[in-house]
mmCIF file of N, CA, C and O in Angstrom:
data_model
loop_
_atom_site.group_PDB
_atom_site.id
_atom_site.type_symbol
_atom_site.label_atom_id
_atom_site.label_comp_id
_atom_site.label_asym_id
_atom_site.label_seq_id
_atom_site.Cartn_x
_atom_site.Cartn_y
_atom_site.Cartn_z
ATOM 1 N N MET A 23 165.973 -32.205 76.846
ATOM 2 C CA MET A 23 166.511 -32.218 78.184
ATOM 3 C C MET A 23 165.361 -32.365 79.183
ATOM 4 O O MET A 23 164.361 -31.680 79.092
ATOM 5 N N ILE A 24 165.510 -33.296 80.132
ATOM 6 C CA ILE A 24 164.504 -33.486 81.165
ATOM 7 C C ILE A 24 164.730 -32.455 82.276
ATOM 8 O O ILE A 24 165.839 -32.258 82.733
ATOM 9 N N ILE A 25 163.650 -31.789 82.682
ATOM 10 C CA ILE A 25 163.701 -30.804 83.756
ATOM 11 C C ILE A 25 162.870 -31.385 84.902
ATOM 12 O O ILE A 25 161.664 -31.467 84.803
ATOM 13 N N GLY A 26 163.525 -31.795 85.964
ATOM 14 C CA GLY A 26 162.796 -32.435 87.052
ATOM 15 C C GLY A 26 162.265 -33.778 86.593
ATOM 16 O O GLY A 26 162.840 -34.434 85.746
ATOM 17 N N CYS A 27 161.142 -34.188 87.131
ATOM 18 C CA CYS A 27 160.609 -35.501 86.807
ATOM 19 C C CYS A 27 159.397 -35.442 85.894
ATOM 20 O O CYS A 27 158.950 -36.471 85.416
ATOM 21 N N PHE A 28 158.861 -34.271 85.615
ATOM 22 C CA PHE A 28 157.628 -34.176 84.859
ATOM 23 C C PHE A 28 157.712 -33.318 83.597
ATOM 24 O O PHE A 28 156.812 -33.326 82.792
ATOM 25 N N LEU A 29 158.739 -32.537 83.447
ATOM 26 C CA LEU A 29 158.811 -31.588 82.347
ATOM 27 C C LEU A 29 160.041 -31.846 81.491
ATOM 28 O O LEU A 29 161.044 -32.337 81.976
ATOM 29 N N TYR A 30 159.936 -31.531 80.222
ATOM 30 C CA TYR A 30 161.126 -31.533 79.377
ATOM 31 C C TYR A 30 161.080 -30.314 78.467
ATOM 32 O O TYR A 30 160.028 -29.762 78.186
ATOM 33 N N TRP A 31 162.261 -29.894 78.055
ATOM 34 C CA TRP A 31 162.375 -28.724 77.202
ATOM 35 C C TRP A 31 162.262 -29.161 75.754
ATOM 36 O O TRP A 31 163.030 -29.972 75.271
ATOM 37 N N ASP A 32 161.261 -28.641 75.064
ATOM 38 C CA ASP A 32 161.060 -28.945 73.653
ATOM 39 C C ASP A 32 161.723 -27.835 72.840
ATOM 40 O O ASP A 32 161.251 -26.705 72.819
ATOM 41 N N HIS A 33 162.823 -28.164 72.188
ATOM 42 C CA HIS A 33 163.570 -27.160 71.431
ATOM 43 C C HIS A 33 162.765 -26.616 70.255
ATOM 44 O O HIS A 33 162.880 -25.438 69.916
ATOM 45 N N LYS A 34 161.939 -27.444 69.630
ATOM 46 C CA LYS A 34 161.125 -26.980 68.506
ATOM 47 C C LYS A 34 160.065 -25.981 68.952
ATOM 48 O O LYS A 34 159.799 -25.003 68.269
ATOM 49 N N LYS A 35 159.454 -26.244 70.107
ATOM 50 C CA LYS A 35 158.416 -25.353 70.624
ATOM 51 C C LYS A 35 159.001 -24.200 71.430
ATOM 52 O O LYS A 35 158.332 -23.198 71.657
ATOM 53 N N GLY A 36 160.237 -24.360 71.905
ATOM 54 C CA GLY A 36 160.886 -23.317 72.682
ATOM 55 C C GLY A 36 160.280 -23.115 74.062
ATOM 56 O O GLY A 36 160.283 -22.010 74.588
ATOM 57 N N ARG A 37 159.762 -24.202 74.649
ATOM 58 C CA ARG A 37 159.154 -24.087 75.976
ATOM 59 C C ARG A 37 159.150 -25.449 76.659
ATOM 60 O O ARG A 37 159.422 -26.468 76.036
ATOM 61 N N ASN A 38 158.806 -25.433 77.947
ATOM 62 C CA ASN A 38 158.641 -26.667 78.704
ATOM 63 C C ASN A 38 157.385 -27.381 78.229
ATOM 64 O O ASN A 38 156.376 -26.745 77.929
ATOM 65 N N VAL A 39 157.457 -28.688 78.183
ATOM 66 C CA VAL A 39 156.301 -29.499 77.825
ATOM 67 C C VAL A 39 156.075 -30.489 78.962
ATOM 68 O O VAL A 39 157.020 -31.105 79.455
ATOM 69 N N ALA A 40 154.830 -30.620 79.375
ATOM 70 C CA ALA A 40 154.503 -31.503 80.494
ATOM 71 C C ALA A 40 154.326 -32.937 80.015
ATOM 72 O O ALA A 40 153.736 -33.187 78.966
ATOM 73 N N LEU A 41 154.863 -33.866 80.787
ATOM 74 C CA LEU A 41 154.632 -35.277 80.539
ATOM 75 C C LEU A 41 153.240 -35.639 81.051
ATOM 76 O O LEU A 41 152.640 -34.913 81.835
ATOM 77 N N ASP A 42 152.706 -36.782 80.610
ATOM 78 C CA ASP A 42 151.351 -37.178 80.997
ATOM 79 C C ASP A 42 151.171 -37.250 82.511
ATOM 80 O O ASP A 42 150.135 -36.845 83.032
ATOM 81 N N SER A 43 152.181 -37.745 83.237
ATOM 82 C CA SER A 43 152.049 -37.856 84.689
ATOM 83 C C SER A 43 151.925 -36.478 85.335
ATOM 84 O O SER A 43 151.187 -36.307 86.309
ATOM 85 N N PHE A 44 152.618 -35.488 84.789
ATOM 86 C CA PHE A 44 152.507 -34.133 85.332
ATOM 87 C C PHE A 44 151.133 -33.558 85.045
ATOM 88 O O PHE A 44 150.538 -32.890 85.892
ATOM 89 N N LYS A 45 150.607 -33.807 83.852
ATOM 90 C CA LYS A 45 149.261 -33.339 83.521
ATOM 91 C C LYS A 45 148.240 -33.949 84.475
ATOM 92 O O LYS A 45 147.321 -33.259 84.926
ATOM 93 N N CYS A 46 148.397 -35.235 84.802
ATOM 94 C CA CYS A 46 147.509 -35.882 85.766
ATOM 95 C C CYS A 46 147.631 -35.212 87.132
ATOM 96 O O CYS A 46 146.628 -34.983 87.806
ATOM 97 N N PHE A 47 148.860 -34.913 87.548
ATOM 98 C CA PHE A 47 149.086 -34.251 88.833
ATOM 99 C C PHE A 47 148.361 -32.910 88.882
ATOM 100 O O PHE A 47 147.663 -32.611 89.850
ATOM 101 N N ILE A 48 148.495 -32.112 87.838
ATOM 102 C CA ILE A 48 147.830 -30.798 87.803
ATOM 103 C C ILE A 48 146.307 -30.968 87.798
ATOM 104 O O ILE A 48 145.591 -30.263 88.515
ATOM 105 N N ASN A 49 145.802 -31.903 87.006
ATOM 106 C CA ASN A 49 144.357 -32.159 86.999
ATOM 107 C C ASN A 49 143.873 -32.587 88.380
ATOM 108 O O ASN A 49 142.807 -32.165 88.831
ATOM 109 N N ASN A 50 144.668 -33.415 89.058
ATOM 110 C CA ASN A 50 144.286 -33.870 90.395
ATOM 111 C C ASN A 50 144.351 -32.740 91.413
ATOM 112 O O ASN A 50 143.527 -32.687 92.324
ATOM 113 N N LEU A 51 145.296 -31.829 91.261
ATOM 114 C CA LEU A 51 145.312 -30.647 92.137
ATOM 115 C C LEU A 51 144.036 -29.829 91.953
ATOM 116 O O LEU A 51 143.475 -29.317 92.918
ATOM 117 N N ASN A 52 143.582 -29.723 90.721
ATOM 118 C CA ASN A 52 142.333 -28.995 90.464
ATOM 119 C C ASN A 52 141.145 -29.716 91.103
ATOM 120 O O ASN A 52 140.251 -29.073 91.656
ATOM 121 N N LYS A 53 141.130 -31.057 91.039
ATOM 122 C CA LYS A 53 140.059 -31.827 91.688
ATOM 123 C C LYS A 53 140.087 -31.627 93.199
ATOM 124 O O LYS A 53 139.045 -31.481 93.835
ATOM 125 N N ILE A 54 141.296 -31.629 93.762
ATOM 126 C CA ILE A 54 141.447 -31.421 95.205
ATOM 127 C C ILE A 54 140.949 -30.034 95.579
ATOM 128 O O ILE A 54 140.240 -29.853 96.569
ATOM 129 N N SER A 55 141.296 -29.046 94.774
ATOM 130 C CA SER A 55 140.874 -27.675 95.025
ATOM 131 C C SER A 55 139.349 -27.564 95.033
ATOM 132 O O SER A 55 138.762 -26.943 95.921
ATOM 133 N N LEU A 56 138.710 -28.203 94.064
ATOM 134 C CA LEU A 56 137.243 -28.182 94.001
ATOM 135 C C LEU A 56 136.635 -28.957 95.165
ATOM 136 O O LEU A 56 135.684 -28.495 95.792
ATOM 137 N N GLY A 57 137.186 -30.134 95.459
ATOM 138 C CA GLY A 57 136.656 -30.964 96.535
ATOM 139 C C GLY A 57 136.800 -30.317 97.908
ATOM 140 O O GLY A 57 135.959 -30.494 98.784
ATOM 141 N N ALA A 58 137.871 -29.580 98.094
ATOM 142 C CA ALA A 58 138.113 -28.904 99.374
ATOM 143 C C ALA A 58 137.500 -27.509 99.395
ATOM 144 O O ALA A 58 137.643 -26.780 100.372
ATOM 145 N N GLU A 59 136.830 -27.150 98.306
ATOM 146 C CA GLU A 59 136.177 -25.849 98.165
ATOM 147 C C GLU A 59 137.150 -24.691 98.392
ATOM 148 O O GLU A 59 136.823 -23.702 99.080
ATOM 149 N N CYS A 60 138.341 -24.828 97.827
ATOM 150 C CA CYS A 60 139.321 -23.738 97.885
ATOM 151 C C CYS A 60 138.854 -22.620 96.965
ATOM 152 O O CYS A 60 138.498 -22.870 95.816
ATOM 153 N N LYS A 61 138.867 -21.413 97.466
ATOM 154 C CA LYS A 61 138.399 -20.274 96.682
ATOM 155 C C LYS A 61 139.366 -19.903 95.568
ATOM 156 O O LYS A 61 138.966 -19.386 94.539
ATOM 157 N N ASN A 62 140.657 -20.156 95.793
ATOM 158 C CA ASN A 62 141.670 -19.829 94.792
ATOM 159 C C ASN A 62 142.941 -20.618 95.094
ATOM 160 O O ASN A 62 142.977 -21.411 96.041
ATOM 161 N N ASN A 63 143.960 -20.407 94.306
ATOM 162 C CA ASN A 63 145.205 -21.160 94.481
ATOM 163 C C ASN A 63 145.943 -20.794 95.765
ATOM 164 O O ASN A 63 146.743 -21.584 96.256
ATOM 165 N N TYR A 64 145.690 -19.633 96.315
ATOM 166 C CA TYR A 64 146.311 -19.291 97.590
ATOM 167 C C TYR A 64 145.823 -20.253 98.673
ATOM 168 O O TYR A 64 146.612 -20.779 99.458
ATOM 169 N N PHE A 65 144.512 -20.486 98.709
ATOM 170 C CA PHE A 65 143.963 -21.408 99.703
ATOM 171 C C PHE A 65 144.441 -22.837 99.448
ATOM 172 O O PHE A 65 144.705 -23.581 100.381
ATOM 173 N N LEU A 66 144.564 -23.212 98.175
ATOM 174 C CA LEU A 66 145.074 -24.537 97.836
ATOM 175 C C LEU A 66 146.518 -24.690 98.306
ATOM 176 O O LEU A 66 146.885 -25.724 98.865
ATOM 177 N N SER A 67 147.329 -23.668 98.118
ATOM 178 C CA SER A 67 148.723 -23.743 98.558
ATOM 179 C C SER A 67 148.802 -23.903 100.076
ATOM 180 O O SER A 67 149.645 -24.649 100.588
ATOM 181 N N GLU A 68 147.921 -23.228 100.808
ATOM 182 C CA GLU A 68 147.878 -23.379 102.263
ATOM 183 C C GLU A 68 147.476 -24.803 102.647
ATOM 184 O O GLU A 68 148.064 -25.391 103.553
ATOM 185 N N LEU A 69 146.482 -25.355 101.957
ATOM 186 C CA LEU A 69 146.028 -26.719 102.224
ATOM 187 C C LEU A 69 147.149 -27.729 101.991
ATOM 188 O O LEU A 69 147.340 -28.654 102.775
ATOM 189 N N LEU A 70 147.901 -27.535 100.908
ATOM 190 C CA LEU A 70 148.959 -28.470 100.539
ATOM 191 C C LEU A 70 150.251 -28.239 101.300
ATOM 192 O O LEU A 70 151.149 -29.080 101.276
ATOM 193 N N GLY A 71 150.373 -27.079 101.938
ATOM 194 C CA GLY A 71 151.585 -26.761 102.683
ATOM 195 C C GLY A 71 152.755 -26.395 101.793
ATOM 196 O O GLY A 71 153.903 -26.680 102.125
ATOM 197 N N VAL A 72 152.450 -25.751 100.664
ATOM 198 C CA VAL A 72 153.509 -25.316 99.745
ATOM 199 C C VAL A 72 153.391 -23.808 99.536
ATOM 200 O O VAL A 72 152.331 -23.224 99.728
ATOM 201 N N ASN A 73 154.472 -23.200 99.125
ATOM 202 C CA ASN A 73 154.496 -21.772 98.830
ATOM 203 C C ASN A 73 153.575 -21.476 97.645
ATOM 204 O O ASN A 73 153.541 -22.237 96.675
ATOM 205 N N TYR A 74 152.857 -20.371 97.725
ATOM 206 C CA TYR A 74 151.933 -19.978 96.657
ATOM 207 C C TYR A 74 152.640 -19.859 95.308
ATOM 208 O O TYR A 74 152.139 -20.332 94.290
ATOM 209 N N ASN A 75 153.820 -19.238 95.290
ATOM 210 C CA ASN A 75 154.549 -19.074 94.025
ATOM 211 C C ASN A 75 155.017 -20.415 93.461
ATOM 212 O O ASN A 75 155.099 -20.580 92.245
ATOM 213 N N THR A 76 155.312 -21.356 94.334
ATOM 214 C CA THR A 76 155.670 -22.700 93.889
ATOM 215 C C THR A 76 154.485 -23.344 93.183
ATOM 216 O O THR A 76 154.627 -23.913 92.099
ATOM 217 N N LEU A 77 153.316 -23.249 93.795
ATOM 218 C CA LEU A 77 152.104 -23.804 93.189
ATOM 219 C C LEU A 77 151.830 -23.151 91.837
ATOM 220 O O LEU A 77 151.495 -23.838 90.870
ATOM 221 N N ARG A 78 151.988 -21.840 91.762
ATOM 222 C CA ARG A 78 151.789 -21.133 90.484
ATOM 223 C C ARG A 78 152.753 -21.645 89.423
ATOM 224 O O ARG A 78 152.383 -21.790 88.257
ATOM 225 N N GLY A 79 154.002 -21.914 89.820
ATOM 226 C CA GLY A 79 154.983 -22.458 88.889
ATOM 227 C C GLY A 79 154.580 -23.825 88.361
ATOM 228 O O GLY A 79 154.759 -24.126 87.185
ATOM 229 N N TRP A 80 154.011 -24.652 89.248
ATOM 230 C CA TRP A 80 153.527 -25.967 88.801
ATOM 231 C C TRP A 80 152.400 -25.801 87.795
ATOM 232 O O TRP A 80 152.385 -26.445 86.755
ATOM 233 N N MET A 81 151.459 -24.928 88.107
ATOM 234 C CA MET A 81 150.295 -24.734 87.241
ATOM 235 C C MET A 81 150.688 -24.175 85.868
ATOM 236 O O MET A 81 150.030 -24.429 84.881
ATOM 237 N N ALA A 82 151.782 -23.426 85.821
ATOM 238 C CA ALA A 82 152.240 -22.824 84.566
ATOM 239 C C ALA A 82 153.251 -23.707 83.824
ATOM 240 O O ALA A 82 153.784 -23.298 82.798
ATOM 241 N N ASN A 83 153.508 -24.914 84.326
ATOM 242 C CA ASN A 83 154.491 -25.837 83.721
ATOM 243 C C ASN A 83 155.909 -25.278 83.741
ATOM 244 O O ASN A 83 156.724 -25.634 82.898
ATOM 245 N N ASN A 84 156.216 -24.403 84.685
ATOM 246 C CA ASN A 84 157.562 -23.859 84.800
ATOM 247 C C ASN A 84 158.392 -24.567 85.855
ATOM 248 O O ASN A 84 159.607 -24.459 85.854
ATOM 249 N N ARG A 85 157.730 -25.239 86.768
ATOM 250 C CA ARG A 85 158.398 -25.942 87.858
ATOM 251 C C ARG A 85 157.706 -27.274 88.059
ATOM 252 O O ARG A 85 156.557 -27.445 87.665
ATOM 253 N N CYS A 86 158.408 -28.191 88.713
ATOM 254 C CA CYS A 86 157.775 -29.452 89.076
ATOM 255 C C CYS A 86 158.214 -29.840 90.486
ATOM 256 O O CYS A 86 159.312 -29.488 90.917
ATOM 257 N N PRO A 87 157.340 -30.530 91.198
ATOM 258 C CA PRO A 87 157.648 -30.882 92.582
ATOM 259 C C PRO A 87 158.656 -32.024 92.675
ATOM 260 O O PRO A 87 158.735 -32.873 91.802
ATOM 261 N N LYS A 88 159.413 -32.009 93.766
ATOM 262 C CA LYS A 88 160.289 -33.136 94.075
ATOM 263 C C LYS A 88 159.424 -34.277 94.595
ATOM 264 O O LYS A 88 158.300 -34.053 95.068
ATOM 265 N N LEU A 89 159.952 -35.477 94.533
ATOM 266 C CA LEU A 89 159.216 -36.631 95.047
ATOM 267 C C LEU A 89 158.914 -36.458 96.535
ATOM 268 O O LEU A 89 157.816 -36.798 96.993
ATOM 269 N N SER A 90 159.844 -35.896 97.275
ATOM 270 C CA SER A 90 159.605 -35.670 98.706
ATOM 271 C C SER A 90 158.444 -34.700 98.926
ATOM 272 O O SER A 90 157.684 -34.838 99.899
ATOM 273 N N THR A 91 158.272 -33.738 98.022
ATOM 274 C CA THR A 91 157.150 -32.801 98.119
ATOM 275 C C THR A 91 155.841 -33.516 97.825
ATOM 276 O O THR A 91 154.838 -33.292 98.499
ATOM 277 N N LEU A 92 155.855 -34.399 96.806
ATOM 278 C CA LEU A 92 154.655 -35.190 96.511
ATOM 279 C C LEU A 92 154.273 -36.043 97.717
ATOM 280 O O LEU A 92 153.094 -36.157 98.059
ATOM 281 N N ASP A 93 155.275 -36.660 98.363
ATOM 282 C CA ASP A 93 155.023 -37.466 99.557
ATOM 283 C C ASP A 93 154.395 -36.625 100.661
ATOM 284 O O ASP A 93 153.435 -37.052 101.315
ATOM 285 N N SER A 94 154.914 -35.423 100.863
ATOM 286 C CA SER A 94 154.404 -34.533 101.897
ATOM 287 C C SER A 94 152.957 -34.116 101.610
ATOM 288 O O SER A 94 152.110 -34.107 102.509
ATOM 289 N N ILE A 95 152.672 -33.787 100.357
ATOM 290 C CA ILE A 95 151.309 -33.405 99.961
ATOM 291 C C ILE A 95 150.357 -34.568 100.188
ATOM 292 O O ILE A 95 149.269 -34.406 100.746
ATOM 293 N N ALA A 96 150.756 -35.755 99.758
ATOM 294 C CA ALA A 96 149.907 -36.939 99.922
ATOM 295 C C ALA A 96 149.628 -37.209 101.405
ATOM 296 O O ALA A 96 148.494 -37.526 101.781
ATOM 297 N N ASP A 97 150.652 -37.078 102.226
ATOM 298 C CA ASP A 97 150.472 -37.285 103.671
ATOM 299 C C ASP A 97 149.474 -36.290 104.255
ATOM 300 O O ASP A 97 148.611 -36.658 105.054
ATOM 301 N N LYS A 98 149.574 -35.032 103.849
ATOM 302 C CA LYS A 98 148.653 -34.002 104.352
ATOM 303 C C LYS A 98 147.210 -34.306 103.947
ATOM 304 O O LYS A 98 146.274 -33.993 104.677
ATOM 305 N N LEU A 99 147.029 -34.901 102.755
ATOM 306 C CA LEU A 99 145.693 -35.194 102.248
ATOM 307 C C LEU A 99 145.182 -36.567 102.688
ATOM 308 O O LEU A 99 144.022 -36.900 102.455
ATOM 309 N N GLY A 100 146.082 -37.373 103.273
ATOM 310 C CA GLY A 100 145.691 -38.716 103.707
ATOM 311 C C GLY A 100 145.491 -39.690 102.551
ATOM 312 O O GLY A 100 144.649 -40.583 102.619
ATOM 313 N N ILE A 101 146.269 -39.499 101.486
ATOM 314 C CA ILE A 101 146.192 -40.383 100.324
ATOM 315 C C ILE A 101 147.591 -40.889 99.994
ATOM 316 O O ILE A 101 148.572 -40.412 100.542
ATOM 317 N N GLY A 102 147.675 -41.840 99.071
ATOM 318 C CA GLY A 102 148.968 -42.331 98.631
ATOM 319 C C GLY A 102 149.583 -41.397 97.606
ATOM 320 O O GLY A 102 148.871 -40.710 96.860
ATOM 321 N N THR A 103 150.902 -41.393 97.549
ATOM 322 C CA THR A 103 151.595 -40.543 96.576
ATOM 323 C C THR A 103 151.191 -40.895 95.148
ATOM 324 O O THR A 103 150.998 -40.010 94.316
ATOM 325 N N ALA A 104 151.024 -42.180 94.867
ATOM 326 C CA ALA A 104 150.638 -42.610 93.518
ATOM 327 C C ALA A 104 149.272 -42.055 93.113
ATOM 328 O O ALA A 104 149.022 -41.827 91.924
ATOM 329 N N ASP A 105 148.406 -41.816 94.102
ATOM 330 C CA ASP A 105 147.086 -41.251 93.796
ATOM 331 C C ASP A 105 147.191 -39.878 93.155
ATOM 332 O O ASP A 105 146.349 -39.507 92.331
ATOM 333 N N LEU A 106 148.210 -39.120 93.521
ATOM 334 C CA LEU A 106 148.383 -37.780 92.943
ATOM 335 C C LEU A 106 148.674 -37.838 91.450
ATOM 336 O O LEU A 106 148.451 -36.864 90.739
ATOM 337 N N LEU A 107 149.180 -38.978 90.982
ATOM 338 C CA LEU A 107 149.532 -39.123 89.567
ATOM 339 C C LEU A 107 148.545 -40.004 88.807
ATOM 340 O O LEU A 107 148.718 -40.249 87.617
ATOM 341 N N ASN A 108 147.520 -40.465 89.489
ATOM 342 C CA ASN A 108 146.539 -41.381 88.901
ATOM 343 C C ASN A 108 145.507 -40.602 88.087
ATOM 344 O O ASN A 108 144.831 -39.728 88.610
ATOM 345 N N PRO A 109 145.354 -40.942 86.789
ATOM 346 C CA PRO A 109 144.372 -40.212 85.967
ATOM 347 C C PRO A 109 142.919 -40.448 86.392
ATOM 348 O O PRO A 109 142.043 -39.667 86.054
ATOM 349 N N ASN A 110 142.656 -41.492 87.181
ATOM 350 C CA ASN A 110 141.290 -41.810 87.625
ATOM 351 C C ASN A 110 141.053 -41.391 89.076
ATOM 352 O O ASN A 110 140.110 -41.874 89.703
ATOM 353 N N PHE A 111 141.872 -40.500 89.583
ATOM 354 C CA PHE A 111 141.787 -40.061 90.975
ATOM 355 C C PHE A 111 140.484 -39.324 91.250
ATOM 356 O O PHE A 111 140.025 -38.515 90.448
ATOM 357 N N CYS A 112 139.874 -39.628 92.387
ATOM 358 C CA CYS A 112 138.679 -38.900 92.860
ATOM 359 C C CYS A 112 138.952 -38.420 94.269
ATOM 360 O O CYS A 112 139.435 -39.180 95.098
ATOM 361 N N PHE A 113 138.644 -37.174 94.555
ATOM 362 C CA PHE A 113 138.877 -36.628 95.895
ATOM 363 C C PHE A 113 137.560 -36.335 96.564
ATOM 364 O O PHE A 113 136.691 -35.759 96.003
#
């Protein structure tokens, strides 16, 4: 079963499994956090304009962002939405 746009439920593993695009998104969030010198995920959530618990859910593969949320994050960072999913992204 697909959960959102990036996760699916693996019945054999009994947990959510991230698709490659979601893994790229999480890796890119980490790059953004380092590039913006965020001290922790609380500061990153403030930078991105998302709730801290929402960000934690993304990092734990329990939640995934809506496309409109990706658009909003990209706009705040001054990048394209596709850049958030690009494995070669540099911030």
